[in-house]
Amino acid sequence: MLDSYKLRSVCSLPFVSDKKINTVGTSNADVPLADPGMYQLDITLRRGQSLAARDRGGTSDPYVKFKIGRKEVFRSKIIHKNLNPVWEEKSCILVEHLREPLYIKVFDYDFGLQDDFMGSAFLDLTQLELNRSTDVTLPLKDPHYPDHDLGVILLSVILSPKEGEPRDVFQTQSLRLSDQHRKSHLWRGIVSITLIEGRDLKAMDSNGLSDPYVKFRLGHQKYKSKIMPKTLNPQWREQFDFHLYEERGGIIDITAWDKDAGKRDDFIGRCQVDLSSLSREQTHKLELQLEEGAGHLVLLVTLTASATVSISDLSVNSLEDQKEREEILKRYSPLRIFHNLKDVGFLQVKVIRAEGLMAADVTGKSDPFCVVELNNDRLLTHTVYKNLNPEWNKVFTFNIKDIHSVLEVTVYDEDRDRSADFLGKVAIPLLSIQNGEQKAYVLKNKQLTGPTKGVIYLEIDVIFNAVKASLRTLIPKEQKYIEEENRLSKQLLLRNFIRMKRCVMVLVNAAYYINSCFDWDSPPRSLAAFVLFLFVVWNFELYMIPLVLLLLLTWNYFLIISGKDNRQRDTVVEDMLEDEEEEDDKDDKDSEKKGFINKIYAIQEVCVSVQNILDEVASLGERIKNTFNWTVPFLSWLAIVALCVFTVILYFIPLRYIVLVWGINKFTKKLRSPYAIDNNELLDFLSRVPSDVQVVQYQELKPDPSHSPYKRKKNNPG
């Protein structure tokens, strides 16, 4: 039997020589190969030249992977917005033989995990001269488009024999790669940014005004503010957080733009914030002059310590350590209600294994890895190569800022020359998690509307402070930095129109019903309605409005617990989502044929706006319905508490006093807190209630019994 290829990583060994030779001398191709484990390969990744542009701005964010035998042995840092990047990074590798070439692959980094392929090359190790530094220039090529010029990568390499190196001295590359992933994806702090306002911005439109918005970028993290129409002194009042990966801080790039429909947006100006110059645990008010333009931006920036985020092996488990568990329970006990209101809870996710995954490679296998996301927090497992039943056995911990967040677990196939292939995904609302239970989740498609091949085994624990979670429900919901841009879709437009029509028809039917009482179509019903009208009007008090809503919530609750649940599965929405998925697949195949849409961009933008407005209105109606339907019991109980409080207040306190307090608060809010972010507590509450579309997406599918490991062993004895 042939010996399998083995690889070991050595990061602390010095280079043999710094001497540089531009030509390759006598090769070792004809020299008999030494015993396994006898070669050290020292590589210096120098730079790239004339690399391919993959981003819209005509640049790329390149990084480089080294692979030997499909094993990733090195990954460089990311150089942002540069087609001629300089890395000057060193890597030390031990290989057991020289038959496997070193593959060099360059990618353009995208935060959404769809990294773009920028070219590849390979280095034949048998052609290297031993113990001499060699400068190598490798032209990058795309196997699918061999005629395209994708630039070059410059390396310096030294190959040297290592005599009698013991096999058990070095850790395996998989452990090294896991350490590298852990280091690169865990953040050391949080940068909280509040975009307050702009002053005296440059007029870019013919009417002497602008429609400004602002883009922020810190490394691979991006944020785009909302658009403020027709103003040179916009008031944004938006708050968001970035992760801080570097101990010394970093540079936040800020650009201001004027939105133009149907043509390229106009550049207003740029500025930067050097985080290394700001003290931590303190809020800084910054008034930044826009360069290459005119005006100022006003920001509030706060640097804080890192949240509770970690990656570990299954053997290292915070909640199984009794001392750590008690500390976590104490941190979120009811007695610590007002201690750090942003720290709502603790989430632990065990990613154990997957079974029966889709084969994404031509060999009938896949190279799966897993991405775990909670809002803007995103962590990765290592890759298990050539396996449809991978075992990761990793534990991830997150800090919960909003108990109504949804945990997303996505499985990808690591592709050799392309961006990662999608294998499946699950979305799990935190409030639906059953602590400590290992469950098999059926993987869904990208739209979360139907099953795809395979299941993933997870064990999840959630610990949170219910009072903090309730208070956080009444503030604006955190927005994801990276979201797919809305595009015009016939099926999506039709779906939103039908959803809107269903909401409107409820009001229309109610109006018809009331009108039928006036017309005495049914005398008993009209007589009962007339008596009820007289009784209500004669005895009406304002507190009866929340009281009626409270009774409706209570009535539906007793219907559900008594087994008379009148909630029906929304098959109409499911069917529309499936049709939309088919259209998405068709659009992906025909995207090149539909380039003419770019020529009617302005019309498309209007249609997308109509599509989004229909979605927002329909979602609002569905969220109100789902509140009273007890779709999320936590929120329905919260609504009951609020309605009880409102009923008591309206019963005991005259309306004029309530309106007086409300008006004084509104008029003095800006005086008391000039940089407060405006919000509507009722809309913030409803934003946490899922719409009918989200209910379908978050629905847990029943696994196929054949996926059970016990069933499989029974069916396959021996």
XYZ file of C-alpha atoms in Angstrom:
718
model
C 0.000 0.000 0.000
C 1.319 3.444 -0.900
C 2.306 5.759 1.961
C -0.085 8.668 2.258
C 1.245 12.201 1.814
C 1.971 13.956 5.112
C 2.649 17.588 5.866
C 3.911 19.419 8.911
C 4.119 23.150 9.606
C 7.078 24.784 11.309
C 6.707 28.468 12.142
C 9.687 28.982 14.437
C 12.531 27.580 12.347
C 14.964 30.124 10.827
C 15.750 30.389 7.154
C 18.799 28.501 5.961
C 20.062 31.403 3.885
C 19.112 34.889 2.850
C 21.128 34.731 -0.342
C 19.062 35.432 -3.469
C 19.691 33.785 -6.844
C 17.585 34.755 -9.810
C 18.210 31.580 -11.796
C 17.544 28.002 -10.844
C 20.658 25.888 -10.697
C 20.972 22.115 -10.804
C 17.639 20.606 -9.912
C 17.079 17.731 -7.566
C 14.677 15.976 -9.871
C 17.120 13.168 -10.552
C 18.393 12.878 -6.999
C 16.879 9.937 -5.089
C 14.291 11.267 -2.659
C 15.320 11.166 0.974
C 13.417 9.514 3.764
C 9.956 10.934 4.540
C 9.975 14.133 6.550
C 13.400 15.255 5.334
C 12.665 18.506 3.451
C 12.035 22.002 4.752
C 10.485 24.534 2.385
C 10.955 28.192 3.368
C 8.766 30.549 1.333
C 8.647 34.334 1.296
C 5.567 35.736 -0.412
C 6.911 38.994 -1.849
C 4.276 40.797 -3.892
C 1.829 40.697 -6.779
C 1.889 42.721 -9.965
C -0.950 43.753 -12.293
C -3.515 41.499 -10.604
C -7.067 41.193 -11.915
C -9.722 43.695 -10.771
C -12.703 41.939 -9.194
C -14.523 44.761 -7.371
C -16.800 47.404 -8.883
C -14.323 50.149 -8.110
C -11.730 48.607 -10.441
C -9.625 47.190 -7.581
C -9.417 43.991 -5.536
C -8.725 42.885 -1.952
C -6.243 40.091 -2.710
C -4.938 37.336 -0.461
C -2.942 34.199 -1.300
C -3.330 30.525 -0.379
C -0.564 27.908 -0.593
C -1.706 24.318 -0.973
C 0.082 20.989 -1.256
C -1.976 17.893 -2.022
C -5.259 19.774 -1.476
C -4.086 20.735 2.022
C -3.982 24.441 2.792
C -0.585 25.176 4.359
C -0.562 28.985 4.373
C -2.936 31.903 3.968
C -1.669 35.462 3.651
C -3.149 38.615 5.083
C -5.590 40.645 2.981
C -4.310 43.734 1.156
C -7.255 46.050 0.565
C -7.898 47.924 -2.690
C -4.615 47.111 -4.397
C -3.720 45.421 -7.686
C 0.012 45.533 -6.876
C 0.015 44.263 -3.270
C 3.163 43.827 -1.173
C 2.991 41.062 1.438
C 6.559 40.162 2.496
C 5.228 37.242 4.555
C 7.247 34.144 5.442
C 6.113 30.544 5.851
C 8.050 27.422 6.913
C 6.786 23.991 5.833
C 8.108 20.448 6.233
C 7.171 18.010 3.462
C 7.807 14.307 3.257
C 8.478 14.145 -0.480
C 8.699 16.499 -3.431
C 6.327 14.851 -5.869
C 3.409 17.098 -4.940
C 3.713 20.615 -6.450
C 3.038 23.758 -4.442
C -0.179 25.381 -5.654
C -0.549 29.159 -5.332
C -4.073 30.565 -5.518
C -5.087 34.209 -5.311
C -8.546 35.354 -4.225
C -10.370 38.670 -3.839
C -11.810 38.806 -0.325
C -15.542 39.516 0.062
C -17.105 39.601 3.517
C -20.156 37.668 2.300
C -17.882 34.619 1.775
C -18.212 34.722 -2.009
C -14.492 35.289 -2.525
C -13.654 35.834 -6.199
C -10.975 33.724 -7.875
C -8.112 35.833 -9.260
C -5.830 33.162 -10.698
C -3.580 30.233 -9.785
C -0.139 28.853 -10.501
C 2.023 25.947 -9.317
C 5.661 25.465 -8.405
C 7.384 22.143 -9.172
C 9.441 21.423 -6.061
C 11.599 18.873 -7.867
C 13.066 21.697 -10.018
C 14.412 23.674 -7.059
C 18.104 23.685 -6.184
C 18.792 22.578 -2.642
C 20.023 25.035 0.007
C 19.849 28.089 -2.259
C 17.436 31.024 -2.223
C 15.569 31.285 -5.502
C 13.425 34.170 -6.733
C 10.421 32.869 -8.633
C 7.961 34.799 -10.822
C 4.750 32.871 -11.452
C 2.153 34.033 -14.009
C -1.399 33.569 -12.770
C -3.891 31.730 -14.962
C -7.543 30.745 -14.864
C -8.006 27.111 -16.021
C -11.341 28.057 -17.586
C -9.889 31.065 -19.448
C -6.233 30.184 -20.132
C -5.729 33.154 -22.497
C -6.527 35.789 -19.861
C -3.604 37.695 -18.325
C -4.193 37.791 -14.550
C -0.855 39.221 -13.421
C 2.076 37.584 -11.602
C 3.099 36.543 -8.082
C 6.707 36.928 -6.902
C 8.159 34.475 -4.357
C 11.496 33.622 -2.785
C 11.913 29.952 -1.865
C 14.575 27.845 -0.159
C 14.434 24.042 -0.186
C 16.718 22.264 2.264
C 17.005 18.675 3.521
C 16.355 17.934 7.190
C 18.198 14.919 8.538
C 16.582 12.577 11.075
C 13.656 14.766 12.023
C 11.382 12.863 14.457
C 7.821 12.452 13.312
C 6.084 13.385 16.539
C 7.845 16.711 17.148
C 5.505 18.758 14.962
C 1.791 19.326 15.124
C -0.314 18.435 12.127
C -1.237 21.132 9.628
C -4.920 20.799 10.440
C -4.240 21.982 13.994
C -2.042 24.827 12.753
C -4.708 25.888 10.301
C -7.303 25.775 13.056
C -5.107 28.061 15.176
C -4.695 30.407 12.217
C -8.451 30.560 11.657
C -9.017 31.201 15.335
C -6.524 34.060 15.349
C -7.810 35.727 12.199
C -11.529 35.493 12.935
C -11.687 36.394 16.645
C -11.907 40.078 17.420
C -10.229 41.879 20.300
C -12.683 44.719 20.774
C -15.788 46.540 19.575
C -15.872 49.924 17.823
C -19.262 51.558 18.403
C -19.963 54.342 15.890
C -22.851 56.799 15.850
C -23.234 58.852 12.665
C -24.860 62.059 13.924
C -25.022 64.574 11.090
C -23.373 66.316 8.174
C -22.759 70.048 7.914
C -22.448 72.231 4.820
C -21.956 69.350 2.406
C -21.161 70.003 -1.229
C -24.167 70.520 -3.555
C -24.050 67.896 -6.318
C -27.517 68.253 -7.926
C -28.834 70.952 -10.235
C -31.272 72.152 -7.555
C -28.343 73.196 -5.341
C -28.863 70.262 -2.948
C -27.695 66.645 -2.552
C -29.101 63.268 -1.507
C -26.196 62.251 0.759
C -25.299 58.916 2.294
C -22.084 57.700 3.948
C -20.009 54.532 3.553
C -17.755 53.203 6.329
C -15.044 50.582 5.970
C -12.762 48.971 8.553
C -10.792 46.148 6.982
C -13.319 43.803 5.389
C -16.239 45.276 7.370
C -18.533 47.705 5.595
C -21.551 49.803 6.534
C -23.761 52.069 4.434
C -26.012 54.701 5.990
C -29.512 55.557 4.851
C -30.021 58.226 2.160
C -31.177 61.666 3.286
C -33.011 63.339 0.352
C -32.491 66.960 -0.725
C -30.334 68.396 2.028
C -26.828 69.725 2.654
C -27.144 69.330 6.440
C -28.408 65.754 6.884
C -29.377 64.342 10.274
C -28.715 60.576 10.268
C -28.665 59.526 13.955
C -27.529 55.964 13.089
C -25.582 53.632 15.373
C -23.607 50.487 14.412
C -20.647 48.415 15.611
C -17.470 47.156 13.948
C -15.213 44.386 15.233
C -11.659 45.390 16.116
C -9.198 42.661 15.083
C -5.898 44.509 15.595
C -4.646 45.381 19.064
C -3.203 48.671 17.822
C -6.521 49.696 16.297
C -6.958 50.388 12.609
C -8.095 52.980 10.102
C -11.782 53.607 9.362
C -12.220 54.869 5.794
C -15.263 57.133 5.405
C -16.678 58.376 2.091
C -19.715 60.573 1.474
C -21.811 60.144 -1.696
C -24.744 61.780 -3.452
C -27.401 59.306 -4.599
C -28.393 59.642 -8.268
C -31.088 57.508 -9.876
C -30.171 56.036 -13.209
C -26.483 57.006 -13.154
C -23.335 56.704 -11.098
C -23.499 58.262 -7.623
C -21.482 61.465 -7.158
C -18.514 61.566 -4.792
C -18.830 64.269 -2.109
C -15.699 63.740 -0.027
C -13.671 61.410 2.199
C -12.076 61.298 5.646
C -10.444 58.801 8.017
C -10.449 57.904 11.709
C -7.249 56.491 13.217
C -8.468 54.262 16.052
C -4.971 53.918 17.528
C -5.139 57.585 18.583
C -8.380 57.126 20.585
C -8.476 56.052 24.227
C -10.589 53.031 25.149
C -13.746 52.834 27.248
C -14.511 56.479 26.415
C -16.859 58.144 23.913
C -15.170 60.574 21.512
C -17.047 63.262 19.592
C -15.322 63.791 16.226
C -15.964 66.583 13.714
C -14.237 65.428 10.533
C -13.424 67.705 7.606
C -14.207 66.052 4.260
C -11.199 65.980 1.947
C -11.541 66.320 -1.828
C -14.862 68.042 -1.174
C -16.554 70.331 1.326
C -18.338 70.058 4.659
C -18.015 68.111 7.905
C -19.263 64.839 9.381
C -20.022 64.533 13.102
C -19.462 61.121 14.728
C -19.428 59.541 18.168
C -16.831 56.733 18.453
C -16.386 54.401 21.430
C -13.808 51.590 21.770
C -14.697 48.817 24.233
C -13.252 45.451 25.220
C -14.169 42.320 23.271
C -17.425 40.509 23.858
C -17.659 36.843 24.906
C -16.575 35.157 21.666
C -14.469 32.013 21.350
C -13.734 28.878 19.327
C -12.591 25.691 21.022
C -12.588 21.921 20.668
C -15.479 19.845 21.980
C -13.424 18.825 25.017
C -13.203 22.501 26.107
C -16.765 23.417 27.059
C -17.628 26.500 29.119
C -21.018 25.259 30.297
C -19.739 21.834 31.372
C -17.221 23.479 33.691
C -19.328 23.981 36.807
C -17.398 27.060 37.946
C -17.674 28.783 34.555
C -21.351 27.858 34.264
C -22.137 29.402 37.659
C -20.235 32.546 36.639
C -22.272 32.833 33.421
C -25.564 32.230 35.244
C -24.608 34.884 37.786
C -23.767 37.370 35.016
C -27.311 37.077 33.582
C -29.224 36.671 36.834
C -32.316 38.854 37.507
C -30.304 40.816 40.089
C -28.008 42.269 37.397
C -30.741 43.944 35.343
C -29.076 47.327 34.904
C -25.493 46.096 34.504
C -24.483 46.565 30.849
C -27.880 46.559 29.129
C -26.250 45.621 25.802
C -25.067 42.295 27.248
C -28.343 40.371 27.072
C -27.136 36.774 27.129
C -24.692 33.989 26.284
C -24.902 31.550 23.362
C -22.921 28.328 23.009
C -23.093 26.363 19.751
C -21.589 22.897 19.382
C -21.060 22.071 15.708
C -20.664 18.309 15.926
C -20.975 16.753 12.480
C -22.947 16.592 9.238
C -24.217 13.582 7.328
C -25.213 12.892 3.747
C -23.964 16.188 2.285
C -24.195 17.060 -1.383
C -21.211 16.014 -3.527
C -19.816 19.251 -4.973
C -16.604 17.919 -6.565
C -16.183 15.754 -9.657
C -14.744 13.010 -7.437
C -18.157 12.542 -5.807
C -16.915 14.121 -2.560
C -16.876 17.577 -0.943
C -14.495 19.597 1.218
C -17.021 20.960 3.729
C -16.547 23.665 6.317
C -19.134 25.426 8.442
C -19.877 29.129 9.013
C -21.738 30.127 12.193
C -23.329 33.604 12.170
C -25.223 35.620 14.753
C -26.120 39.020 13.310
C -22.720 40.478 12.341
C -20.665 37.992 14.388
C -19.243 35.305 12.104
C -16.965 32.347 12.920
C -15.712 29.372 10.881
C -14.748 25.746 11.442
C -11.809 24.043 9.769
C -12.246 22.201 6.443
C -12.672 18.425 6.372
C -11.375 17.255 2.998
C -12.983 14.631 0.719
C -15.824 13.774 3.042
C -19.634 13.798 2.831
C -19.985 12.982 6.547
C -17.578 15.453 8.192
C -16.974 15.709 11.928
C -15.952 19.151 13.196
C -16.512 18.817 16.966
C -16.103 22.553 17.582
C -17.654 24.793 20.246
C -18.476 28.445 19.459
C -19.580 31.032 22.013
C -21.225 34.379 21.281
C -22.408 37.394 23.200
C -26.156 37.959 22.680
C -27.187 41.578 22.110
C -30.755 40.815 20.988
C -32.610 37.670 22.064
C -34.732 37.916 18.906
C -31.685 37.299 16.702
C -31.504 34.295 14.401
C -28.548 31.891 14.449
C -27.506 30.957 10.904
C -25.352 27.890 10.259
C -24.190 27.453 6.663
C -22.176 24.596 5.159
C -19.875 25.358 2.217
C -17.587 23.313 0.014
C -14.067 24.717 -0.211
C -13.339 24.947 -3.924
C -9.840 24.654 -5.239
C -9.975 27.443 -7.812
C -13.302 29.153 -7.158
C -15.316 30.737 -4.395
C -16.873 28.376 -1.891
C -19.871 26.337 -3.098
C -23.076 26.441 -1.071
C -24.124 23.059 0.387
C -26.910 23.959 2.803
C -28.114 26.276 5.542
C -30.316 26.403 8.643
C -31.754 29.449 10.437
C -32.659 28.986 14.106
C -34.348 31.749 16.160
C -32.693 31.925 19.579
C -36.056 31.819 21.358
C -36.891 28.458 19.742
C -33.745 26.706 21.029
C -34.062 23.833 23.516
C -30.990 23.957 25.745
C -28.592 21.014 25.873
C -30.402 18.928 23.260
C -28.391 17.527 20.366
C -30.600 17.818 17.280
C -30.313 16.898 13.625
C -31.268 19.916 11.492
C -32.208 19.307 7.860
C -30.175 21.616 5.634
C -32.178 24.043 3.485
C -31.544 25.892 0.237
C -30.275 29.488 0.059
C -33.791 30.942 0.313
C -34.579 28.656 3.313
C -37.746 27.546 1.539
C -37.093 23.841 1.064
C -34.687 21.038 1.930
C -31.400 20.282 0.276
C -29.241 17.201 0.782
C -27.831 16.426 4.219
C -28.364 17.113 7.917
C -26.167 18.862 10.484
C -25.972 17.925 14.154
C -25.905 20.848 16.594
C -26.195 21.248 20.329
C -27.101 24.776 21.404
C -27.449 26.476 24.790
C -28.877 29.947 25.417
C -28.676 31.790 28.740
C -30.178 35.281 28.908
C -31.671 37.895 31.208
C -35.377 38.194 30.357
C -35.704 41.769 31.659
C -32.730 42.999 29.628
C -34.080 41.150 26.592
C -37.466 42.859 27.011
C -35.908 46.323 27.302
C -33.714 45.723 24.233
C -36.856 44.822 22.274
C -37.921 48.476 22.400
C -34.793 49.873 20.709
C -33.852 49.691 16.999
C -32.845 46.304 15.654
C -29.221 45.757 14.605
C -28.825 45.780 10.815
C -26.564 43.328 9.024
C -23.634 45.032 7.319
C -23.589 42.721 4.328
C -26.961 42.092 2.739
C -27.840 41.191 -0.812
C -28.877 44.183 -2.845
C -32.558 44.215 -3.739
C -33.206 43.444 -7.360
C -36.287 43.433 -9.529
C -38.040 40.050 -9.517
C -41.361 39.283 -11.102
C -42.143 36.548 -8.579
C -41.047 38.677 -5.619
C -43.147 41.626 -6.820
C -46.136 39.297 -7.267
C -45.581 37.722 -3.861
C -45.465 41.096 -2.100
C -48.532 42.272 -4.002
C -50.491 39.171 -2.922
C -49.335 39.583 0.698
C -50.378 43.246 0.596
C -53.711 42.301 -0.956
C -54.382 39.761 1.806
C -53.779 42.404 4.491
C -56.005 44.937 2.737
C -58.732 42.339 2.209
C -58.969 41.832 5.978
C -59.914 45.517 6.331
C -62.230 45.366 3.292
C -64.061 42.305 4.645
C -64.408 43.993 8.023
C -65.912 47.049 6.295
C -68.342 44.811 4.341
C -69.345 43.091 7.567
C -70.060 46.400 9.318
C -71.973 47.678 6.298
C -74.108 44.515 6.243
C -75.116 45.294 9.827
C -76.287 48.757 8.691
C -78.249 47.199 5.809
C -79.979 44.624 8.075
C -79.033 41.743 5.789
C -79.311 39.561 8.897
C -81.790 41.100 11.364
C -80.551 39.164 14.465
C -76.957 40.123 13.747
C -77.877 43.768 13.064
C -79.966 43.949 16.257
C -77.090 42.531 18.351
C -74.655 44.954 16.718
C -76.980 47.906 17.391
C -77.324 47.018 21.100
C -73.556 46.531 21.397
C -72.958 49.910 19.707
C -75.215 51.732 22.174
C -73.638 49.991 25.175
C -70.043 50.666 24.088
C -70.561 54.310 23.119
C -72.453 55.099 26.314
C -69.830 53.459 28.558
C -66.690 54.030 26.477
C -63.470 54.985 28.229
C -60.016 55.243 26.639
C -58.572 52.419 28.749
C -60.946 50.002 26.988
C -58.807 50.082 23.792
C -55.779 48.276 25.296
C -58.195 46.186 27.356
C -59.873 44.834 24.194
C -56.471 44.007 22.684
C -55.505 42.292 25.931
C -58.675 40.186 25.852
C -57.988 39.217 22.233
C -54.465 38.051 23.117
C -55.780 36.111 26.111
C -58.559 34.497 24.032
C -56.084 33.260 21.419
C -53.773 31.941 24.146
C -56.537 29.809 25.675
C -57.507 28.549 22.215
C -53.918 27.384 21.648
C -53.441 25.639 25.024
C -56.854 23.970 24.724
C -55.850 22.397 21.397
C -58.182 24.568 19.282
C -55.343 26.319 17.479
C -56.826 28.173 14.496
C -53.411 29.056 13.064
C -52.981 27.456 9.647
C -49.803 26.695 7.774
C -49.330 29.357 5.129
C -49.015 27.153 2.044
C -49.631 30.135 -0.250
C -46.458 31.865 0.934
C -44.517 28.570 0.721
C -45.605 28.032 -2.887
C -44.667 31.602 -3.810
C -41.250 31.193 -2.180
C -40.614 27.998 -4.149
C -41.570 29.788 -7.386
C -39.225 32.630 -6.460
C -36.391 30.146 -5.873
C -36.943 28.643 -9.336
C -36.839 32.122 -10.838
C -33.591 32.875 -8.963
C -32.013 29.748 -10.421
C -33.185 30.746 -13.877
C -31.861 34.285 -13.408
C -28.459 32.917 -12.412
C -28.281 30.899 -15.636
C -29.540 33.669 -17.876
C -27.796 36.608 -16.198
C -25.545 37.229 -19.179
C -28.532 37.333 -21.538
C -30.329 39.908 -19.404
C -27.765 42.678 -19.541
C -30.298 45.045 -21.048
C -31.777 45.636 -17.570
C -28.773 47.811 -16.809
C -29.939 50.169 -19.560
C -33.248 50.801 -17.845
C -31.767 51.183 -14.373
C -33.984 54.096 -13.389
C -37.203 52.188 -14.167
C -35.879 49.159 -12.330
C -35.086 51.273 -9.268
C -38.638 52.582 -9.145
C -40.012 49.037 -9.465
C -37.688 47.822 -6.701
C -38.884 50.678 -4.472
C -42.525 49.684 -5.090
C -41.598 46.058 -4.439
C -39.953 46.971 -1.131
C -42.825 49.227 -0.009
C -45.288 46.405 -0.650
C -43.056 44.096 1.376
C -42.823 46.538 4.287
C -46.572 47.190 4.447
C -47.450 43.499 4.091
C -44.847 42.537 6.708
C -46.264 45.112 9.138
C -49.760 43.634 8.846
C -48.430 40.074 9.189
C -46.346 40.990 12.240
C -49.408 42.441 14.000
C -51.363 39.268 13.196
C -48.529 37.023 14.396
C -48.290 38.962 17.666
C -51.899 38.056 18.478
C -51.423 34.519 17.100
C -48.672 33.785 19.665
C -46.165 32.965 16.923
C -43.401 34.074 19.334
C -44.745 33.498 22.876
C -42.056 35.695 24.498
C -43.220 38.698 22.481
C -46.910 37.954 23.058
C -46.341 37.795 26.825
C -44.403 41.061 26.579
C -47.379 42.590 24.733
C -49.729 41.391 27.501
C -47.578 43.053 30.173
C -47.452 46.307 28.166
C -51.213 46.309 27.537
C -51.911 45.687 31.233
C -49.726 48.664 32.142
C -51.403 50.888 29.521
C -54.868 49.842 30.703
C -54.076 50.697 34.337
C -52.482 54.036 33.359
C -55.436 55.058 31.184
C -57.890 53.993 33.896
C -56.329 55.986 36.723
C -54.644 58.928 34.974
C -56.597 61.519 32.945
C -55.723 61.675 29.253
C -54.595 65.322 29.415
C -51.831 64.432 31.882
C -50.611 61.583 29.678
C -50.525 63.832 26.597
C -48.779 66.554 28.638
C -45.997 64.171 29.764
C -45.620 62.827 26.225
C -45.339 66.345 24.745
C -42.828 67.562 27.347
C -40.660 64.482 26.700
C -40.734 65.045 22.926
C -39.967 68.758 23.100
C -37.097 68.386 25.596
C -35.536 65.188 24.258
C -33.014 66.979 22.029
C -32.166 69.403 24.823
C -31.521 66.596 27.319
C -29.679 64.325 24.873
C -28.570 66.139 21.691
C -27.194 63.001 20.021
C -30.010 60.608 20.923
C -31.103 58.271 18.136
C -34.779 58.682 17.279
C -36.878 55.549 17.422
C -40.459 54.334 17.682
C -40.818 51.714 20.410
C -43.915 50.139 18.844
C -42.243 49.685 15.442
C -39.076 48.396 17.140
C -41.224 45.812 18.953
C -42.989 44.740 15.752
C -39.648 44.445 13.917
C -38.847 41.484 16.213
C -42.060 39.635 15.265
C -41.495 37.428 12.183
C -43.545 38.007 9.056
C -45.250 35.068 7.321
C -42.259 34.722 4.982
C -39.846 34.529 7.925
C -42.091 32.015 9.710
C -41.732 29.702 6.705
C -37.965 30.289 6.507
C -37.414 29.545 10.213
C -39.625 26.447 10.142
C -37.689 23.375 11.227
C -37.941 20.477 8.778
C -38.304 16.915 10.053
C -35.197 14.818 9.350
C -35.422 11.646 7.331
C -35.263 8.660 9.750
C -32.654 7.103 7.463
C -30.204 9.841 8.561
C -30.104 8.439 12.095
C -26.720 6.878 12.858
C -28.417 4.104 14.846
C -30.699 3.300 11.926
C -27.741 3.219 9.567
C -25.823 0.799 11.775
C -28.865 -1.444 11.994
C -29.293 -1.470 8.235
C -25.572 -2.109 7.677
C -24.502 -4.823 10.149
C -20.796 -5.419 10.349
